[in-house]
Amino acid sequence: MLIDPHAHMISRTTDDYQAMAAAGVVALIEPAFWVGQPRTFVGTYVDYLSTIVGWERFRAGQFGIRHYCTIGLNSKEANNEELAEGVMEWLPRFALKEGVVAIGEIGYDEQTELEDKYFRLQLSLAKELDLPVMVHTPHRDKKQGTTRSMDVCEEMGLDPSMVIIDHNNEETVGEVLQRGYWAGFSIYPSTKMGNARMVELLKQYGSERIIVDSACDWGISDCLGVAKTAQLALQSGVPESTVRAVCYGNALAAYGQSGQMKESDWLEPPAIDQRTLYEGNSILRGGREPVIEEPGAQRRAGLTIE
Amino acid sequence: MTDPKDLLYGWIRERAGDERPWLDAQLAQLAAPDATERDLHMYLGFAPRRLGKADLALTPDDLAQADAARSGWDPSGWSIDGAARILGLLTYSGTRPFAETFKDLRRTSDAAEMIALYRGLPLYPAPESLHFEVGEGLRSNLKPVFEAIAHNNPYPRDHFDEHRWNHMVLKALFIGAELGPITGLAARANPELARILVQYARERWAAGRPVMPELWPLVAPFAETPEIRAELDRARAEGRTFEDLVS
Ligand SMILES: [Zn+2]
């Protein structure tokens, strides 16, 4: 069983859900983030948040994957003050929705003053609601941005055990772990972290507080990032217990602190309202019958012409 | 006659355990003249976290009381958090018209919340003002949301015009929702629906797919309508078997 604790499924297809389920992903977390183009009205942001707490959660369930999300104003759009002010008013409502496991992904992009302001406001919201935080560390000037993110978390009185610092690399991981935070790694081809580099890091640092995710989104990315890393790690002699921790257990422990994510969610899906959520076939267009695959079954190769 | 609000409160209170003081404090705050929409949002967000999501598991006696309080109201299968959300909404003394508050909540709700909002339809004030909202719910891609309106809910029976009613029944067939739990199904059968259903059966046959037998009892009362008779005769000539269901 695998968890992908950072996947922007709103920009992925149903093929990806099928591939992830077949590869053993039982649960994933969709962090609220940039959709590739800046939103210009608060209403479009509100509908986006509604989608990731509602429809996307349902859609994932149709493929046997439990879907969670994090709620936040992302760092890039924090620079649009009018939008940011509007979004901040809506966040408290969304942060208490079912399956919201953290405030995130928040943090810095260009490390501007506005980014700093809204990062801090959201950290205090997380504290008020007793939710974990998922921090997006910047692509540019990453090392300083990562240190600064942690400094601000501490200034705001957050407990490092409630904070996941994501998109780490060889340069940042030492300090993150040493200061007591969870360290996320996005297996994102070419720009963030590759499988082979990740395996070397596991050999060096072991499993404690390390979390692997795919960060798959609308860019060139791989929704099987977690599964492939797990496989490569096992082939490279990393102990199975380490692989299980970094590709499943640690994400559950970190985000489970929200009280919104439990192993029983996928081992024994709840029976009341949820029952129908996981069974319907409304996604299968044109009256197709739902396909029920055994867990782990391989997808048939080739094309089927009907 | 008992107020549905009192029934809901009794059922939830009995099951609230240690959270009873929290529930009472929240309801008192929502009923207060200075209650804000933020109070309502927080209550709705915390309800499942504090009270859990178990089934209310109502007794036949409870269900009879519900039906007596509001004809057709059938809360079997409701969960504690869902019931508590509806109670909160009924208790909140806002200044805006109910339909505006409802719209605002519906637009930002998660699936369980939306199911609860729509299950409460028989209990809300000014039911006619909710037509647009109900239409949005029926158009939802979430099957359980559709079913929250269509199943065990007297609102469609009492407030839908024929066009909306017929399309709800047809959509139920399309998405594989059962027809049986639709309140007032037999009472609101009509010739236009029968015509639509026969056409639908023909489409299914053409695609080589089975026709659900559930639709024939809705066609049967109108089998002698000329247009429907002609379609049925044509189907019989093609060797279709529906005779047992439409005499
Ligand atoms: Zn992301």
PDB file of N, CA, C and O in Angstrom, chain A residues 99-156:
ATOM      1  N   GLY A  99     -12.211  15.646   5.216  1.00  0.00           N
ATOM      2  CA  GLY A  99     -11.027  15.214   4.482  1.00  0.00           C
ATOM      3  C   GLY A  99      -9.957  16.274   4.306  1.00  0.00           C
ATOM      4  O   GLY A  99      -8.972  16.037   3.615  1.00  0.00           O
ATOM      5  N   VAL A 100     -10.099  17.441   4.927  1.00  0.00           N
ATOM      6  CA  VAL A 100      -9.041  18.455   4.851  1.00  0.00           C
ATOM      7  C   VAL A 100      -8.011  18.135   5.932  1.00  0.00           C
ATOM      8  O   VAL A 100      -8.330  18.158   7.116  1.00  0.00           O
ATOM      9  N   VAL A 101      -6.792  17.811   5.517  1.00  0.00           N
ATOM     10  CA  VAL A 101      -5.801  17.292   6.458  1.00  0.00           C
ATOM     11  C   VAL A 101      -4.725  18.306   6.830  1.00  0.00           C
ATOM     12  O   VAL A 101      -3.871  18.005   7.665  1.00  0.00           O
ATOM     13  N   ALA A 102      -4.740  19.493   6.221  1.00  0.00           N
ATOM     14  CA  ALA A 102      -3.724  20.495   6.564  1.00  0.00           C
ATOM     15  C   ALA A 102      -4.089  21.835   5.930  1.00  0.00           C
ATOM     16  O   ALA A 102      -4.942  21.908   5.038  1.00  0.00           O
ATOM     17  N   ILE A 103      -3.431  22.876   6.401  1.00  0.00           N
ATOM     18  CA  ILE A 103      -3.415  24.146   5.686  1.00  0.00           C
ATOM     19  C   ILE A 103      -2.218  24.064   4.743  1.00  0.00           C
ATOM     20  O   ILE A 103      -1.106  23.757   5.160  1.00  0.00           O
ATOM     21  N   GLY A 104      -2.425  24.292   3.456  1.00  0.00           N
ATOM     22  CA  GLY A 104      -1.321  24.160   2.521  1.00  0.00           C
ATOM     23  C   GLY A 104      -1.798  24.229   1.076  1.00  0.00           C
ATOM     24  O   GLY A 104      -2.983  24.314   0.841  1.00  0.00           O
ATOM     25  N   GLU A 105      -0.872  24.134   0.091  1.00  0.00           N
ATOM     26  CA  GLU A 105       0.524  24.341   0.363  1.00  0.00           C
ATOM     27  C   GLU A 105       0.797  25.835   0.367  1.00  0.00           C
ATOM     28  O   GLU A 105       0.416  26.541  -0.568  1.00  0.00           O
ATOM     29  N   ILE A 106       1.440  26.279   1.426  1.00  0.00           N
ATOM     30  CA  ILE A 106       1.676  27.713   1.603  1.00  0.00           C
ATOM     31  C   ILE A 106       3.176  27.936   1.792  1.00  0.00           C
ATOM     32  O   ILE A 106       3.923  26.972   2.000  1.00  0.00           O
ATOM     33  N   GLY A 107       3.587  29.182   1.723  1.00  0.00           N
ATOM     34  CA  GLY A 107       5.016  29.449   1.889  1.00  0.00           C
ATOM     35  C   GLY A 107       5.461  30.556   0.960  1.00  0.00           C
ATOM     36  O   GLY A 107       4.737  31.529   0.749  1.00  0.00           O
ATOM     37  N   TYR A 108       6.661  30.404   0.400  1.00  0.00           N
ATOM     38  CA  TYR A 108       7.252  31.469  -0.409  1.00  0.00           C
ATOM     39  C   TYR A 108       7.467  31.050  -1.862  1.00  0.00           C
ATOM     40  O   TYR A 108       7.732  29.894  -2.151  1.00  0.00           O
ATOM     41  N   ASP A 109       7.346  32.043  -2.735  1.00  0.00           N
ATOM     42  CA  ASP A 109       7.743  31.861  -4.132  1.00  0.00           C
ATOM     43  C   ASP A 109       8.915  32.812  -4.411  1.00  0.00           C
ATOM     44  O   ASP A 109      10.052  32.390  -4.506  1.00  0.00           O
ATOM     45  N   GLU A 110       8.609  34.113  -4.495  1.00  0.00           N
ATOM     46  CA  GLU A 110       9.691  35.091  -4.683  1.00  0.00           C
ATOM     47  C   GLU A 110      10.167  35.683  -3.358  1.00  0.00           C
ATOM     48  O   GLU A 110      10.984  36.602  -3.345  1.00  0.00           O
ATOM     49  N   GLN A 111       9.572  35.241  -2.272  1.00  0.00           N
ATOM     50  CA  GLN A 111       9.885  35.754  -0.939  1.00  0.00           C
ATOM     51  C   GLN A 111       9.610  37.256  -0.828  1.00  0.00           C
ATOM     52  O   GLN A 111      10.448  38.027  -0.358  1.00  0.00           O
ATOM     53  N   THR A 112       8.437  37.672  -1.269  1.00  0.00           N
ATOM     54  CA  THR A 112       8.030  39.076  -1.171  1.00  0.00           C
ATOM     55  C   THR A 112       7.374  39.346   0.186  1.00  0.00           C
ATOM     56  O   THR A 112       7.062  38.424   0.928  1.00  0.00           O
ATOM     57  N   GLU A 113       7.123  40.630   0.441  1.00  0.00           N
ATOM     58  CA  GLU A 113       6.469  40.995   1.705  1.00  0.00           C
ATOM     59  C   GLU A 113       5.047  40.471   1.775  1.00  0.00           C
ATOM     60  O   GLU A 113       4.574  40.067   2.833  1.00  0.00           O
ATOM     61  N   LEU A 114       4.343  40.534   0.632  1.00  0.00           N
ATOM     62  CA  LEU A 114       2.966  40.032   0.637  1.00  0.00           C
ATOM     63  C   LEU A 114       2.944  38.527   0.895  1.00  0.00           C
ATOM     64  O   LEU A 114       2.096  38.018   1.639  1.00  0.00           O
ATOM     65  N   GLU A 115       3.872  37.803   0.282  1.00  0.00           N
ATOM     66  CA  GLU A 115       3.935  36.363   0.537  1.00  0.00           C
ATOM     67  C   GLU A 115       4.146  36.102   2.028  1.00  0.00           C
ATOM     68  O   GLU A 115       3.529  35.213   2.615  1.00  0.00           O
ATOM     69  N   ASP A 116       5.010  36.904   2.616  1.00  0.00           N
ATOM     70  CA  ASP A 116       5.299  36.742   4.035  1.00  0.00           C
ATOM     71  C   ASP A 116       4.052  37.008   4.885  1.00  0.00           C
ATOM     72  O   ASP A 116       3.723  36.258   5.804  1.00  0.00           O
ATOM     73  N   LYS A 117       3.319  38.065   4.506  1.00  0.00           N
ATOM     74  CA  LYS A 117       2.116  38.435   5.264  1.00  0.00           C
ATOM     75  C   LYS A 117       1.093  37.304   5.257  1.00  0.00           C
ATOM     76  O   LYS A 117       0.579  36.907   6.309  1.00  0.00           O
ATOM     77  N   TYR A 118       0.807  36.760   4.067  1.00  0.00           N
ATOM     78  CA  TYR A 118      -0.251  35.743   3.989  1.00  0.00           C
ATOM     79  C   TYR A 118       0.225  34.376   4.496  1.00  0.00           C
ATOM     80  O   TYR A 118      -0.580  33.576   4.973  1.00  0.00           O
ATOM     81  N   PHE A 119       1.511  34.127   4.415  1.00  0.00           N
ATOM     82  CA  PHE A 119       2.057  32.911   5.027  1.00  0.00           C
ATOM     83  C   PHE A 119       1.784  32.942   6.532  1.00  0.00           C
ATOM     84  O   PHE A 119       1.257  31.998   7.122  1.00  0.00           O
ATOM     85  N   ARG A 120       2.100  34.088   7.141  1.00  0.00           N
ATOM     86  CA  ARG A 120       1.903  34.203   8.589  1.00  0.00           C
ATOM     87  C   ARG A 120       0.426  34.116   8.971  1.00  0.00           C
ATOM     88  O   ARG A 120       0.057  33.466   9.962  1.00  0.00           O
ATOM     89  N   LEU A 121      -0.424  34.782   8.212  1.00  0.00           N
ATOM     90  CA  LEU A 121      -1.860  34.732   8.524  1.00  0.00           C
ATOM     91  C   LEU A 121      -2.381  33.298   8.465  1.00  0.00           C
ATOM     92  O   LEU A 121      -3.197  32.875   9.276  1.00  0.00           O
ATOM     93  N   GLN A 122      -1.876  32.541   7.492  1.00  0.00           N
ATOM     94  CA  GLN A 122      -2.358  31.165   7.352  1.00  0.00           C
ATOM     95  C   GLN A 122      -1.775  30.247   8.421  1.00  0.00           C
ATOM     96  O   GLN A 122      -2.426  29.298   8.854  1.00  0.00           O
ATOM     97  N   LEU A 123      -0.563  30.542   8.858  1.00  0.00           N
ATOM     98  CA  LEU A 123      -0.009  29.757   9.961  1.00  0.00           C
ATOM     99  C   LEU A 123      -0.851  29.970  11.220  1.00  0.00           C
ATOM    100  O   LEU A 123      -1.123  29.027  11.972  1.00  0.00           O
ATOM    101  N   SER A 124      -1.314  31.205  11.445  1.00  0.00           N
ATOM    102  CA  SER A 124      -2.120  31.388  12.652  1.00  0.00           C
ATOM    103  C   SER A 124      -3.496  30.749  12.504  1.00  0.00           C
ATOM    104  O   SER A 124      -4.057  30.264  13.488  1.00  0.00           O
ATOM    105  N   LEU A 125      -4.002  30.689  11.286  1.00  0.00           N
ATOM    106  CA  LEU A 125      -5.269  29.963  11.078  1.00  0.00           C
ATOM    107  C   LEU A 125      -5.082  28.474  11.402  1.00  0.00           C
ATOM    108  O   LEU A 125      -5.923  27.850  12.069  1.00  0.00           O
ATOM    109  N   ALA A 126      -3.970  27.907  10.943  1.00  0.00           N
ATOM    110  CA  ALA A 126      -3.694  26.491  11.218  1.00  0.00           C
ATOM    111  C   ALA A 126      -3.633  26.247  12.719  1.00  0.00           C
ATOM    112  O   ALA A 126      -4.144  25.246  13.229  1.00  0.00           O
ATOM    113  N   LYS A 127      -3.021  27.192  13.424  1.00  0.00           N
ATOM    114  CA  LYS A 127      -2.927  27.046  14.880  1.00  0.00           C
ATOM    115  C   LYS A 127      -4.308  27.089  15.520  1.00  0.00           C
ATOM    116  O   LYS A 127      -4.639  26.281  16.375  1.00  0.00           O
ATOM    117  N   GLU A 128      -5.123  28.045  15.052  1.00  0.00           N
ATOM    118  CA  GLU A 128      -6.469  28.197  15.610  1.00  0.00           C
ATOM    119  C   GLU A 128      -7.296  26.930  15.406  1.00  0.00           C
ATOM    120  O   GLU A 128      -8.053  26.522  16.291  1.00  0.00           O
ATOM    121  N   LEU A 129      -7.150  26.317  14.235  1.00  0.00           N
ATOM    122  CA  LEU A 129      -7.966  25.146  13.910  1.00  0.00           C
ATOM    123  C   LEU A 129      -7.263  23.836  14.264  1.00  0.00           C
ATOM    124  O   LEU A 129      -7.798  22.759  14.030  1.00  0.00           O
ATOM    125  N   ASP A 130      -6.056  23.935  14.803  1.00  0.00           N
ATOM    126  CA  ASP A 130      -5.293  22.764  15.214  1.00  0.00           C
ATOM    127  C   ASP A 130      -5.056  21.804  14.037  1.00  0.00           C
ATOM    128  O   ASP A 130      -5.231  20.597  14.147  1.00  0.00           O
ATOM    129  N   LEU A 131      -4.666  22.356  12.910  1.00  0.00           N
ATOM    130  CA  LEU A 131      -4.387  21.553  11.718  1.00  0.00           C
ATOM    131  C   LEU A 131      -2.892  21.568  11.401  1.00  0.00           C
ATOM    132  O   LEU A 131      -2.216  22.572  11.638  1.00  0.00           O
ATOM    133  N   PRO A 132      -2.378  20.478  10.821  1.00  0.00           N
ATOM    134  CA  PRO A 132      -0.998  20.503  10.320  1.00  0.00           C
ATOM    135  C   PRO A 132      -0.847  21.511   9.169  1.00  0.00           C
ATOM    136  O   PRO A 132      -1.843  22.015   8.643  1.00  0.00           O
ATOM    137  N   VAL A 133       0.404  21.778   8.798  1.00  0.00           N
ATOM    138  CA  VAL A 133       0.690  22.728   7.722  1.00  0.00           C
ATOM    139  C   VAL A 133       1.584  22.056   6.694  1.00  0.00           C
ATOM    140  O   VAL A 133       2.527  21.341   7.058  1.00  0.00           O
ATOM    141  N   MET A 134       1.281  22.251   5.407  1.00  0.00           N
ATOM    142  CA  MET A 134       2.159  21.787   4.336  1.00  0.00           C
ATOM    143  C   MET A 134       2.827  23.008   3.709  1.00  0.00           C
ATOM    144  O   MET A 134       2.139  23.880   3.171  1.00  0.00           O
ATOM    145  N   VAL A 135       4.151  23.052   3.802  1.00  0.00           N
ATOM    146  CA  VAL A 135       4.890  24.218   3.306  1.00  0.00           C
ATOM    147  C   VAL A 135       5.533  23.905   1.953  1.00  0.00           C
ATOM    148  O   VAL A 135       6.249  22.914   1.802  1.00  0.00           O
ATOM    149  N   HIS A 136       5.235  24.764   0.996  1.00  0.00           N
ATOM    150  CA  HIS A 136       5.856  24.682  -0.331  1.00  0.00           C
ATOM    151  C   HIS A 136       7.135  25.512  -0.270  1.00  0.00           C
ATOM    152  O   HIS A 136       7.090  26.706  -0.026  1.00  0.00           O
ATOM    153  N   THR A 137       8.278  24.885  -0.501  1.00  0.00           N
ATOM    154  CA  THR A 137       9.509  25.671  -0.485  1.00  0.00           C
ATOM    155  C   THR A 137       9.817  26.164  -1.896  1.00  0.00           C
ATOM    156  O   THR A 137       9.502  25.494  -2.873  1.00  0.00           O
ATOM    157  N   PRO A 138      10.384  27.365  -2.005  1.00  0.00           N
ATOM    158  CA  PRO A 138      10.528  28.003  -3.324  1.00  0.00           C
ATOM    159  C   PRO A 138      11.522  27.281  -4.227  1.00  0.00           C
ATOM    160  O   PRO A 138      12.443  26.618  -3.763  1.00  0.00           O
ATOM    161  N   HIS A 139      11.288  27.411  -5.532  1.00  0.00           N
ATOM    162  CA  HIS A 139      12.215  26.826  -6.511  1.00  0.00           C
ATOM    163  C   HIS A 139      13.492  27.648  -6.591  1.00  0.00           C
ATOM    164  O   HIS A 139      14.574  27.118  -6.794  1.00  0.00           O
ATOM    165  N   ARG A 140      13.348  28.959  -6.458  1.00  0.00           N
ATOM    166  CA  ARG A 140      14.510  29.844  -6.576  1.00  0.00           C
ATOM    167  C   ARG A 140      14.949  30.296  -5.179  1.00  0.00           C
ATOM    168  O   ARG A 140      14.096  30.606  -4.347  1.00  0.00           O
ATOM    169  N   ASP A 141      16.241  30.372  -4.988  1.00  0.00           N
ATOM    170  CA  ASP A 141      16.784  30.700  -3.669  1.00  0.00           C
ATOM    171  C   ASP A 141      16.194  29.752  -2.622  1.00  0.00           C
ATOM    172  O   ASP A 141      15.714  30.176  -1.567  1.00  0.00           O
ATOM    173  N   LYS A 142      16.232  28.466  -2.946  1.00  0.00           N
ATOM    174  CA  LYS A 142      15.528  27.471  -2.127  1.00  0.00           C
ATOM    175  C   LYS A 142      16.095  27.346  -0.722  1.00  0.00           C
ATOM    176  O   LYS A 142      15.339  27.289   0.250  1.00  0.00           O
ATOM    177  N   LYS A 143      17.414  27.352  -0.622  1.00  0.00           N
ATOM    178  CA  LYS A 143      17.986  27.067   0.688  1.00  0.00           C
ATOM    179  C   LYS A 143      17.585  28.143   1.701  1.00  0.00           C
ATOM    180  O   LYS A 143      17.113  27.850   2.789  1.00  0.00           O
ATOM    181  N   GLN A 144      17.738  29.399   1.266  1.00  0.00           N
ATOM    182  CA  GLN A 144      17.359  30.479   2.183  1.00  0.00           C
ATOM    183  C   GLN A 144      15.852  30.480   2.430  1.00  0.00           C
ATOM    184  O   GLN A 144      15.390  30.706   3.552  1.00  0.00           O
ATOM    185  N   GLY A 145      15.079  30.214   1.368  1.00  0.00           N
ATOM    186  CA  GLY A 145      13.614  30.201   1.516  1.00  0.00           C
ATOM    187  C   GLY A 145      13.155  29.130   2.500  1.00  0.00           C
ATOM    188  O   GLY A 145      12.195  29.332   3.249  1.00  0.00           O
ATOM    189  N   THR A 146      13.837  28.006   2.480  1.00  0.00           N
ATOM    190  CA  THR A 146      13.469  26.905   3.377  1.00  0.00           C
ATOM    191  C   THR A 146      13.777  27.271   4.832  1.00  0.00           C
ATOM    192  O   THR A 146      12.949  27.099   5.727  1.00  0.00           O
ATOM    193  N   THR A 147      14.981  27.823   5.032  1.00  0.00           N
ATOM    194  CA  THR A 147      15.352  28.245   6.389  1.00  0.00           C
ATOM    195  C   THR A 147      14.376  29.301   6.905  1.00  0.00           C
ATOM    196  O   THR A 147      13.884  29.230   8.033  1.00  0.00           O
ATOM    197  N   ARG A 148      14.064  30.253   6.032  1.00  0.00           N
ATOM    198  CA  ARG A 148      13.163  31.330   6.438  1.00  0.00           C
ATOM    199  C   ARG A 148      11.767  30.788   6.763  1.00  0.00           C
ATOM    200  O   ARG A 148      11.133  31.227   7.728  1.00  0.00           O
ATOM    201  N   SER A 149      11.282  29.810   5.978  1.00  0.00           N
ATOM    202  CA  SER A 149       9.963  29.212   6.244  1.00  0.00           C
ATOM    203  C   SER A 149       9.924  28.640   7.662  1.00  0.00           C
ATOM    204  O   SER A 149       8.942  28.823   8.388  1.00  0.00           O
ATOM    205  N   MET A 150      10.979  27.949   8.021  1.00  0.00           N
ATOM    206  CA  MET A 150      10.999  27.328   9.352  1.00  0.00           C
ATOM    207  C   MET A 150      11.125  28.391  10.441  1.00  0.00           C
ATOM    208  O   MET A 150      10.487  28.297  11.494  1.00  0.00           O
ATOM    209  N   ASP A 151      11.941  29.420  10.178  1.00  0.00           N
ATOM    210  CA  ASP A 151      12.063  30.510  11.160  1.00  0.00           C
ATOM    211  C   ASP A 151      10.698  31.121  11.452  1.00  0.00           C
ATOM    212  O   ASP A 151      10.338  31.368  12.605  1.00  0.00           O
ATOM    213  N   VAL A 152       9.939  31.366  10.382  1.00  0.00           N
ATOM    214  CA  VAL A 152       8.632  32.010  10.546  1.00  0.00           C
ATOM    215  C   VAL A 152       7.656  31.080  11.267  1.00  0.00           C
ATOM    216  O   VAL A 152       6.907  31.514  12.145  1.00  0.00           O
ATOM    217  N   CYS A 153       7.683  29.794  10.923  1.00  0.00           N
ATOM    218  CA  CYS A 153       6.825  28.838  11.644  1.00  0.00           C
ATOM    219  C   CYS A 153       7.093  28.914  13.141  1.00  0.00           C
ATOM    220  O   CYS A 153       6.167  28.907  13.957  1.00  0.00           O
ATOM    221  N   GLU A 154       8.377  28.980  13.489  1.00  0.00           N
ATOM    222  CA  GLU A 154       8.716  29.001  14.909  1.00  0.00           C
ATOM    223  C   GLU A 154       8.328  30.323  15.555  1.00  0.00           C
ATOM    224  O   GLU A 154       7.795  30.363  16.665  1.00  0.00           O
ATOM    225  N   GLU A 155       8.557  31.428  14.840  1.00  0.00           N
ATOM    226  CA  GLU A 155       8.112  32.735  15.355  1.00  0.00           C
ATOM    227  C   GLU A 155       6.623  32.748  15.633  1.00  0.00           C
ATOM    228  O   GLU A 155       6.149  33.403  16.562  1.00  0.00           O
ATOM    229  N   MET A 156       5.875  32.040  14.767  1.00  0.00           N
ATOM    230  CA  MET A 156       4.416  32.033  14.914  1.00  0.00           C
ATOM    231  C   MET A 156       3.953  30.995  15.940  1.00  0.00           C
ATOM    232  O   MET A 156       2.764  30.809  16.147  1.00  0.00           O
TER     233      MET A 156
END
